[in-house]
Amino acid sequence: MRALARAPAAAGSGRPPDWLRRRLEVALRVRASPARARVACSSSTSVVPAAAPAPASGRQCPQPGMFPELNNLLNTTPDRAEQGKLTLLCDAKTDGSFLVHHFLSFYLKANCKVCFVALIQSFSHYNIVGQKLGVSLTAARECGQLVFLEGLKSSVDVFFRAQAEPHPLQFLRSASLQPCSEVHTWEADAGNLQPLYEFVREALKPADDGQAAWRCPVLLVDDLSVLLSLGMGAVAVLDFIHYCRAAVCWEQKGNIVALVHDSGDAEDEENDILLNGLSHQSHLILRAEGLATGFCRDVHGQLKILWRTPSQPAAQRDRSLTYQYKIQDKSVSFFAKGMSPAIL
């Protein structure tokens, strides 16, 4: 730079030419602030702000309230969500709760009336995750869009109510427990899930005049396997889903999304009956599985997507895809097997 400063001046002038002074100014900016100098060097007369990077080809800009990559795999958006469908979420040797958070935020974004039967976590847990995805469950509940049944809290409240007072989880205090044949367990009366069905039907009934009109009703359950652990039989749970499908999917053209945990235990016949029964009724099955090789920092599991049309023959109704995924703080990235960015 010193040699550059001692360059001969223009003829007939005691100062350096303009082009030399501009180069000196740029050189000084490089030392003072390299990031700013890169922008300044793009023009010798003005500083132009850097343009935002364009999204990669074939990808959409992320939208709040859902996992956009999963929407791309399912070929759907909140603006054109299908109606009258039963979606089965299943997890085996991994945690598939991220699928529940996706569909919860998806249908809230789609302006649907959602009844959420949460039997695993508290409302604050789902609300915190929802805020990361760009939706507020508190605001949705206050405006009447979300009806939330908190199973952890309701399971305690049911014991402090009068016997004659109805409660969605009334089966918890039912005294009509019968021993199951051939298995040393106890099974609650199947009819005791009727209060839960009545709660769902009342929560998703069509709005009266003067109230906000929602797009369609949606029932979300997390998860149905808990009902088995609480003493209900698989047939009783399947009956509950059957009546909910009649009220929500058929009568009101709404949707049902339910999570079932696959324990992988061959002796757990009730769970197998429930899982197989729902699989035959479902239009879409998302099965999250852990890796057979064990834990991996860059690949958290694989997701099998199965599209079904129950009314068509088996040879024509099934179409499936399998992707691996990695769960991040506010999103989930999906990629083909062996195509993880960490490997490539």
Short mmCIF file of C-alpha atoms in Angstrom, two decimals:
data_model
loop_
_atom_site.label_atom_id
_atom_site.label_comp_id
_atom_site.label_asym_id
_atom_site.label_seq_id
_atom_site.Cartn_x
_atom_site.Cartn_y
_atom_site.Cartn_z
CA MET A 1 0.00 0.00 0.00
CA ARG A 2 2.92 2.40 0.70
CA ALA A 3 4.29 1.78 -2.79
CA LEU A 4 0.85 2.41 -4.17
CA ALA A 5 0.63 5.69 -2.23
CA ARG A 6 3.99 6.88 -3.68
CA ALA A 7 2.84 6.33 -7.29
CA PRO A 8 3.60 9.25 -9.61
CA ALA A 9 0.95 11.93 -9.72
CA ALA A 10 -0.81 13.00 -12.87
CA ALA A 11 0.98 15.51 -15.04
CA GLY A 12 0.40 19.10 -14.03
CA SER A 13 -1.20 18.18 -10.67
CA GLY A 14 0.13 17.96 -7.10
CA ARG A 15 -2.35 15.31 -6.01
CA PRO A 16 -3.00 11.68 -7.06
CA PRO A 17 -5.53 11.06 -9.85
CA ASP A 18 -9.14 10.19 -9.00
CA TRP A 19 -8.83 6.52 -9.93
CA LEU A 20 -5.89 6.14 -7.54
CA ARG A 21 -7.71 7.79 -4.66
CA ARG A 22 -10.70 5.48 -5.15
CA ARG A 23 -8.44 2.43 -4.97
CA LEU A 24 -6.84 3.79 -1.79
CA GLU A 25 -10.25 4.22 -0.21
CA VAL A 26 -11.25 0.65 -1.08
CA ALA A 27 -7.93 -0.70 0.28
CA LEU A 28 -8.45 1.12 3.56
CA ARG A 29 -11.96 -0.29 3.83
CA VAL A 30 -10.60 -3.83 3.40
CA ARG A 31 -8.45 -3.38 6.51
CA ALA A 32 -11.15 -1.63 8.50
CA SER A 33 -14.10 -3.91 7.65
CA PRO A 34 -13.65 -6.79 5.18
CA ALA A 35 -17.38 -7.57 5.02
CA ARG A 36 -18.25 -3.97 4.20
CA ALA A 37 -15.45 -3.74 1.62
CA ARG A 38 -16.85 -6.67 -0.35
CA VAL A 39 -20.08 -4.76 -0.79
CA ALA A 40 -18.28 -1.50 -1.59
CA CYS A 41 -16.13 -3.14 -4.25
CA SER A 42 -19.25 -4.09 -6.17
CA SER A 43 -19.57 -0.46 -7.26
CA SER A 44 -17.01 2.34 -7.37
CA THR A 45 -19.62 5.06 -6.91
CA SER A 46 -22.28 3.65 -4.52
CA VAL A 47 -22.82 0.91 -1.94
CA VAL A 48 -25.49 -1.59 -2.96
CA PRO A 49 -26.98 -3.87 -0.25
CA ALA A 50 -26.50 -7.57 -0.83
CA ALA A 51 -29.57 -9.38 -2.15
CA ALA A 52 -31.14 -12.19 -0.12
CA PRO A 53 -30.11 -15.68 -1.29
CA ALA A 54 -32.65 -17.35 -3.55
CA PRO A 55 -34.18 -20.61 -2.34
CA ALA A 56 -32.75 -23.81 -3.74
CA SER A 57 -34.38 -25.25 -6.83
CA GLY A 58 -37.40 -27.42 -6.09
CA ARG A 59 -37.86 -26.13 -2.53
CA GLN A 60 -40.38 -23.70 -1.15
CA CYS A 61 -39.64 -20.98 1.37
CA PRO A 62 -40.46 -22.17 4.90
CA GLN A 63 -43.87 -21.19 6.20
CA PRO A 64 -44.66 -20.85 9.89
CA GLY A 65 -46.91 -23.37 11.55
CA MET A 66 -45.75 -26.65 10.01
CA PHE A 67 -42.86 -28.60 8.51
CA PRO A 68 -42.78 -27.48 4.85
CA GLU A 69 -40.62 -30.40 3.70
CA LEU A 70 -43.18 -32.87 5.04
CA ASN A 71 -45.92 -30.98 3.20
CA ASN A 72 -43.91 -31.34 0.01
CA LEU A 73 -43.60 -35.10 0.53
CA LEU A 74 -47.35 -35.40 1.14
CA ASN A 75 -48.09 -33.02 -1.75
CA THR A 76 -50.41 -30.85 0.33
CA THR A 77 -50.70 -27.36 1.79
CA PRO A 78 -53.10 -25.82 4.32
CA ASP A 79 -54.91 -24.08 1.46
CA ARG A 80 -55.87 -27.39 -0.17
CA ALA A 81 -56.13 -29.82 2.71
CA GLU A 82 -58.20 -32.92 1.94
CA GLN A 83 -61.37 -33.71 3.86
CA GLY A 84 -63.02 -36.88 5.07
CA LYS A 85 -59.71 -38.68 5.70
CA LEU A 86 -58.33 -40.81 8.52
CA THR A 87 -54.59 -40.43 9.05
CA LEU A 88 -52.75 -42.96 11.19
CA LEU A 89 -49.47 -41.95 12.85
CA CYS A 90 -47.33 -44.77 14.17
CA ASP A 91 -43.95 -44.81 15.90
CA ALA A 92 -41.73 -47.81 16.56
CA LYS A 93 -38.48 -47.65 18.56
CA THR A 94 -38.50 -43.84 18.27
CA ASP A 95 -40.57 -40.82 19.24
CA GLY A 96 -43.11 -39.85 16.58
CA SER A 97 -44.54 -36.85 18.45
CA PHE A 98 -43.11 -34.46 15.85
CA LEU A 99 -45.80 -35.76 13.49
CA VAL A 100 -48.49 -34.78 16.00
CA HIS A 101 -47.06 -31.26 16.27
CA HIS A 102 -46.97 -30.99 12.49
CA PHE A 103 -50.62 -31.90 11.95
CA LEU A 104 -51.76 -29.78 14.89
CA SER A 105 -50.11 -26.67 13.46
CA PHE A 106 -51.10 -27.68 9.92
CA TYR A 107 -54.83 -27.76 10.63
CA LEU A 108 -54.72 -24.63 12.78
CA LYS A 109 -53.00 -22.93 9.85
CA ALA A 110 -55.74 -24.31 7.55
CA ASN A 111 -58.40 -22.54 9.67
CA CYS A 112 -59.96 -25.81 10.83
CA LYS A 113 -61.83 -26.43 14.07
CA VAL A 114 -59.57 -28.81 16.04
CA CYS A 115 -60.49 -31.06 18.96
CA PHE A 116 -57.24 -32.28 20.51
CA VAL A 117 -57.44 -35.24 22.89
CA ALA A 118 -53.99 -35.11 24.49
CA LEU A 119 -53.31 -38.11 26.73
CA ILE A 120 -49.51 -37.87 26.85
CA GLN A 121 -48.36 -34.30 27.50
CA SER A 122 -49.71 -31.13 29.10
CA PHE A 123 -51.12 -28.12 27.31
CA SER A 124 -48.03 -26.05 28.11
CA HIS A 125 -45.82 -28.62 26.36
CA TYR A 126 -47.79 -28.49 23.12
CA ASN A 127 -48.04 -24.71 23.36
CA ILE A 128 -44.27 -24.28 23.70
CA VAL A 129 -43.62 -26.49 20.67
CA GLY A 130 -46.37 -24.71 18.76
CA GLN A 131 -44.75 -21.34 19.40
CA LYS A 132 -41.55 -22.63 17.84
CA LEU A 133 -43.58 -23.59 14.78
CA GLY A 134 -45.24 -20.19 14.63
CA VAL A 135 -48.70 -20.96 16.07
CA SER A 136 -50.23 -20.05 19.42
CA LEU A 137 -52.41 -22.71 21.00
CA THR A 138 -53.47 -20.25 23.68
CA ALA A 139 -54.84 -17.82 21.12
CA ALA A 140 -56.49 -20.66 19.17
CA ARG A 141 -58.22 -21.91 22.32
CA GLU A 142 -59.39 -18.44 23.32
CA CYS A 143 -60.98 -17.78 19.92
CA GLY A 144 -62.72 -21.17 19.92
CA GLN A 145 -60.71 -22.78 17.15
CA LEU A 146 -59.05 -25.31 19.48
CA VAL A 147 -60.81 -27.51 22.02
CA PHE A 148 -58.14 -29.12 24.19
CA LEU A 149 -58.74 -32.11 26.47
CA GLU A 150 -55.74 -32.40 28.78
CA GLY A 151 -55.73 -36.02 29.84
CA LEU A 152 -53.09 -35.59 32.53
CA LYS A 153 -55.21 -33.05 34.39
CA SER A 154 -58.61 -34.53 33.59
CA SER A 155 -57.58 -37.95 34.84
CA VAL A 156 -57.28 -36.42 38.33
CA ASP A 157 -60.39 -34.24 38.12
CA VAL A 158 -62.61 -37.17 37.27
CA PHE A 159 -62.16 -38.65 40.76
CA PHE A 160 -63.31 -35.45 42.50
CA ARG A 161 -66.57 -35.12 40.60
CA ALA A 162 -69.94 -36.51 41.51
CA GLN A 163 -70.64 -39.97 40.18
CA ALA A 164 -73.61 -38.76 38.15
CA GLU A 165 -71.72 -35.81 36.63
CA PRO A 166 -70.51 -36.73 33.11
CA HIS A 167 -66.82 -36.62 32.25
CA PRO A 168 -64.97 -37.56 29.01
CA LEU A 169 -62.68 -39.92 30.91
CA GLN A 170 -65.45 -41.44 33.00
CA PHE A 171 -64.10 -44.95 32.36
CA LEU A 172 -61.23 -44.24 34.76
CA ARG A 173 -63.53 -44.38 37.78
CA SER A 174 -65.76 -47.10 36.42
CA ALA A 175 -66.20 -49.96 38.81
CA SER A 176 -67.39 -52.37 36.13
CA LEU A 177 -64.04 -54.01 35.48
CA GLN A 178 -64.15 -57.53 34.11
CA PRO A 179 -61.26 -60.02 33.95
CA CYS A 180 -60.11 -60.70 30.39
CA SER A 181 -60.20 -64.29 29.24
CA GLU A 182 -56.85 -66.09 28.86
CA VAL A 183 -54.96 -62.97 29.99
CA HIS A 184 -54.35 -61.99 33.63
CA THR A 185 -55.44 -58.37 33.19
CA TRP A 186 -58.56 -56.32 33.67
CA GLU A 187 -60.59 -54.64 30.98
CA ALA A 188 -62.92 -51.67 31.41
CA ASP A 189 -66.44 -51.75 30.08
CA ALA A 190 -66.43 -50.85 26.36
CA GLY A 191 -69.46 -48.60 26.76
CA ASN A 192 -67.52 -46.25 29.03
CA LEU A 193 -65.84 -44.59 26.03
CA GLN A 194 -69.18 -43.11 25.06
CA PRO A 195 -68.62 -39.98 27.22
CA LEU A 196 -65.39 -39.34 25.33
CA TYR A 197 -67.23 -39.68 22.02
CA GLU A 198 -69.94 -37.29 23.24
CA PHE A 199 -67.25 -34.79 24.19
CA VAL A 200 -65.73 -34.96 20.70
CA ARG A 201 -69.08 -34.65 18.96
CA GLU A 202 -70.06 -31.66 21.08
CA ALA A 203 -66.70 -29.96 20.54
CA LEU A 204 -66.85 -30.32 16.75
CA LYS A 205 -70.54 -29.68 16.14
CA PRO A 206 -71.31 -27.07 13.45
CA ALA A 207 -71.12 -23.49 14.66
CA ASP A 208 -74.31 -21.57 15.37
CA ASP A 209 -75.22 -18.35 13.60
CA GLY A 210 -73.04 -15.44 14.63
CA GLN A 211 -69.99 -17.56 15.42
CA ALA A 212 -66.83 -17.95 13.37
CA ALA A 213 -67.23 -20.50 10.58
CA TRP A 214 -64.28 -22.89 10.41
CA ARG A 215 -63.21 -24.77 7.32
CA CYS A 216 -63.79 -28.31 8.60
CA PRO A 217 -63.61 -30.20 11.90
CA VAL A 218 -60.52 -32.20 12.86
CA LEU A 219 -60.05 -34.73 15.66
CA LEU A 220 -56.46 -35.24 16.84
CA VAL A 221 -55.58 -37.94 19.40
CA ASP A 222 -52.18 -38.37 21.08
CA ASP A 223 -52.14 -41.25 21.60
CA LEU A 224 -54.62 -44.11 21.43
CA SER A 225 -52.20 -46.61 22.97
CA VAL A 226 -52.69 -44.88 26.33
CA LEU A 227 -56.32 -46.01 26.36
CA LEU A 228 -55.08 -49.60 26.19
CA SER A 229 -52.73 -48.98 29.09
CA LEU A 230 -55.62 -47.56 31.12
CA GLY A 231 -57.61 -50.78 30.74
CA MET A 232 -59.68 -50.26 27.62
CA GLY A 233 -59.79 -53.09 25.11
CA ALA A 234 -58.75 -52.75 21.50
CA VAL A 235 -62.31 -53.42 20.31
CA ALA A 236 -63.62 -50.58 22.48
CA VAL A 237 -61.04 -48.17 21.06
CA LEU A 238 -61.83 -49.25 17.50
CA ASP A 239 -65.53 -48.70 18.19
CA PHE A 240 -64.71 -45.22 19.47
CA ILE A 241 -62.82 -44.39 16.27
CA HIS A 242 -65.62 -45.88 14.17
CA TYR A 243 -68.23 -43.60 15.75
CA CYS A 244 -65.90 -40.61 15.49
CA ARG A 245 -65.40 -41.33 11.78
CA ALA A 246 -69.17 -41.44 11.29
CA ALA A 247 -69.64 -38.11 13.08
CA VAL A 248 -66.53 -36.24 11.89
CA CYS A 249 -65.44 -37.71 8.55
CA TRP A 250 -68.74 -38.76 7.02
CA GLU A 251 -71.31 -36.34 8.42
CA GLN A 252 -69.17 -33.18 8.60
CA LYS A 253 -66.50 -34.03 5.98
CA GLY A 254 -63.74 -33.55 8.54
CA ASN A 255 -60.52 -35.42 9.31
CA ILE A 256 -59.14 -37.62 12.08
CA VAL A 257 -55.45 -37.94 12.97
CA ALA A 258 -54.46 -40.50 15.62
CA LEU A 259 -51.12 -41.68 16.95
CA VAL A 260 -50.59 -45.31 17.98
CA HIS A 261 -47.37 -46.62 19.49
CA ASP A 262 -46.04 -49.88 18.11
CA SER A 263 -44.33 -51.60 21.01
CA GLY A 264 -42.98 -54.41 18.83
CA ASP A 265 -43.99 -56.91 21.50
CA ALA A 266 -45.41 -60.04 19.91
CA GLU A 267 -47.31 -60.82 23.12
CA ASP A 268 -49.16 -57.48 23.09
CA GLU A 269 -52.17 -58.74 21.15
CA GLU A 270 -54.40 -55.78 22.05
CA ASN A 271 -51.97 -53.29 20.55
CA ASP A 272 -51.63 -55.41 17.39
CA ILE A 273 -55.41 -55.58 17.00
CA LEU A 274 -55.71 -51.83 17.38
CA LEU A 275 -52.87 -51.08 14.98
CA ASN A 276 -54.06 -53.51 12.31
CA GLY A 277 -57.66 -52.39 12.61
CA LEU A 278 -56.78 -48.72 12.15
CA SER A 279 -54.38 -49.52 9.30
CA HIS A 280 -57.20 -51.09 7.26
CA GLN A 281 -59.39 -48.00 7.77
CA SER A 282 -56.76 -45.31 7.17
CA HIS A 283 -56.27 -43.29 4.01
CA LEU A 284 -52.75 -42.19 4.97
CA ILE A 285 -50.23 -43.94 7.25
CA LEU A 286 -47.06 -42.27 8.51
CA ARG A 287 -44.78 -44.70 10.34
CA ALA A 288 -41.70 -43.31 12.09
CA GLU A 289 -39.08 -45.93 12.88
CA GLY A 290 -35.74 -45.89 14.61
CA LEU A 291 -32.62 -46.85 12.72
CA ALA A 292 -31.75 -50.54 12.75
CA THR A 293 -28.10 -49.59 13.32
CA GLY A 294 -28.92 -47.62 16.46
CA PHE A 295 -28.39 -43.98 17.37
CA CYS A 296 -26.96 -41.57 14.82
CA ARG A 297 -26.30 -37.88 15.37
CA ASP A 298 -27.13 -36.82 11.82
CA VAL A 299 -30.01 -39.24 11.05
CA HIS A 300 -32.68 -39.67 13.72
CA GLY A 301 -34.87 -42.24 11.97
CA GLN A 302 -36.83 -43.08 8.87
CA LEU A 303 -40.40 -42.26 7.87
CA LYS A 304 -42.53 -44.61 5.79
CA ILE A 305 -45.43 -42.92 3.99
CA LEU A 306 -48.26 -45.13 2.75
CA TRP A 307 -51.20 -43.78 0.75
CA ARG A 308 -54.24 -46.05 0.78
CA THR A 309 -57.68 -46.05 -0.80
CA PRO A 310 -59.69 -48.56 1.25
CA SER A 311 -62.47 -48.80 -1.35
CA GLN A 312 -60.13 -50.08 -4.10
CA PRO A 313 -58.44 -53.50 -4.49
CA ALA A 314 -55.16 -53.98 -2.65
CA ALA A 315 -53.14 -54.04 -5.88
CA GLN A 316 -54.37 -50.57 -6.86
CA ARG A 317 -54.81 -48.74 -3.57
CA ASP A 318 -51.32 -48.74 -1.96
CA ARG A 319 -48.41 -46.43 -2.78
CA SER A 320 -45.48 -45.96 -0.41
CA LEU A 321 -42.28 -43.96 -0.01
CA THR A 322 -39.51 -44.11 2.58
CA TYR A 323 -37.32 -41.22 3.72
CA GLN A 324 -34.85 -40.64 6.48
CA TYR A 325 -35.12 -37.55 8.65
CA LYS A 326 -33.31 -35.35 11.13
CA ILE A 327 -35.20 -33.37 13.78
CA GLN A 328 -33.94 -29.84 14.30
CA ASP A 329 -34.97 -27.14 16.72
CA LYS A 330 -37.77 -25.65 14.61
CA SER A 331 -38.00 -27.95 11.61
CA VAL A 332 -37.46 -31.48 10.33
CA SER A 333 -35.36 -32.22 7.25
CA PHE A 334 -36.09 -35.25 5.06
CA PHE A 335 -33.82 -36.98 2.57
CA ALA A 336 -33.52 -40.27 0.73
CA LYS A 337 -31.72 -43.19 2.33
CA GLY A 338 -27.97 -42.64 2.39
CA MET A 339 -28.32 -39.05 1.16
CA SER A 340 -27.84 -37.24 4.46
CA PRO A 341 -25.96 -33.93 3.99
CA ALA A 342 -23.53 -35.03 6.72
CA ILE A 343 -22.58 -38.10 4.63
CA LEU A 344 -22.33 -36.29 1.33
#
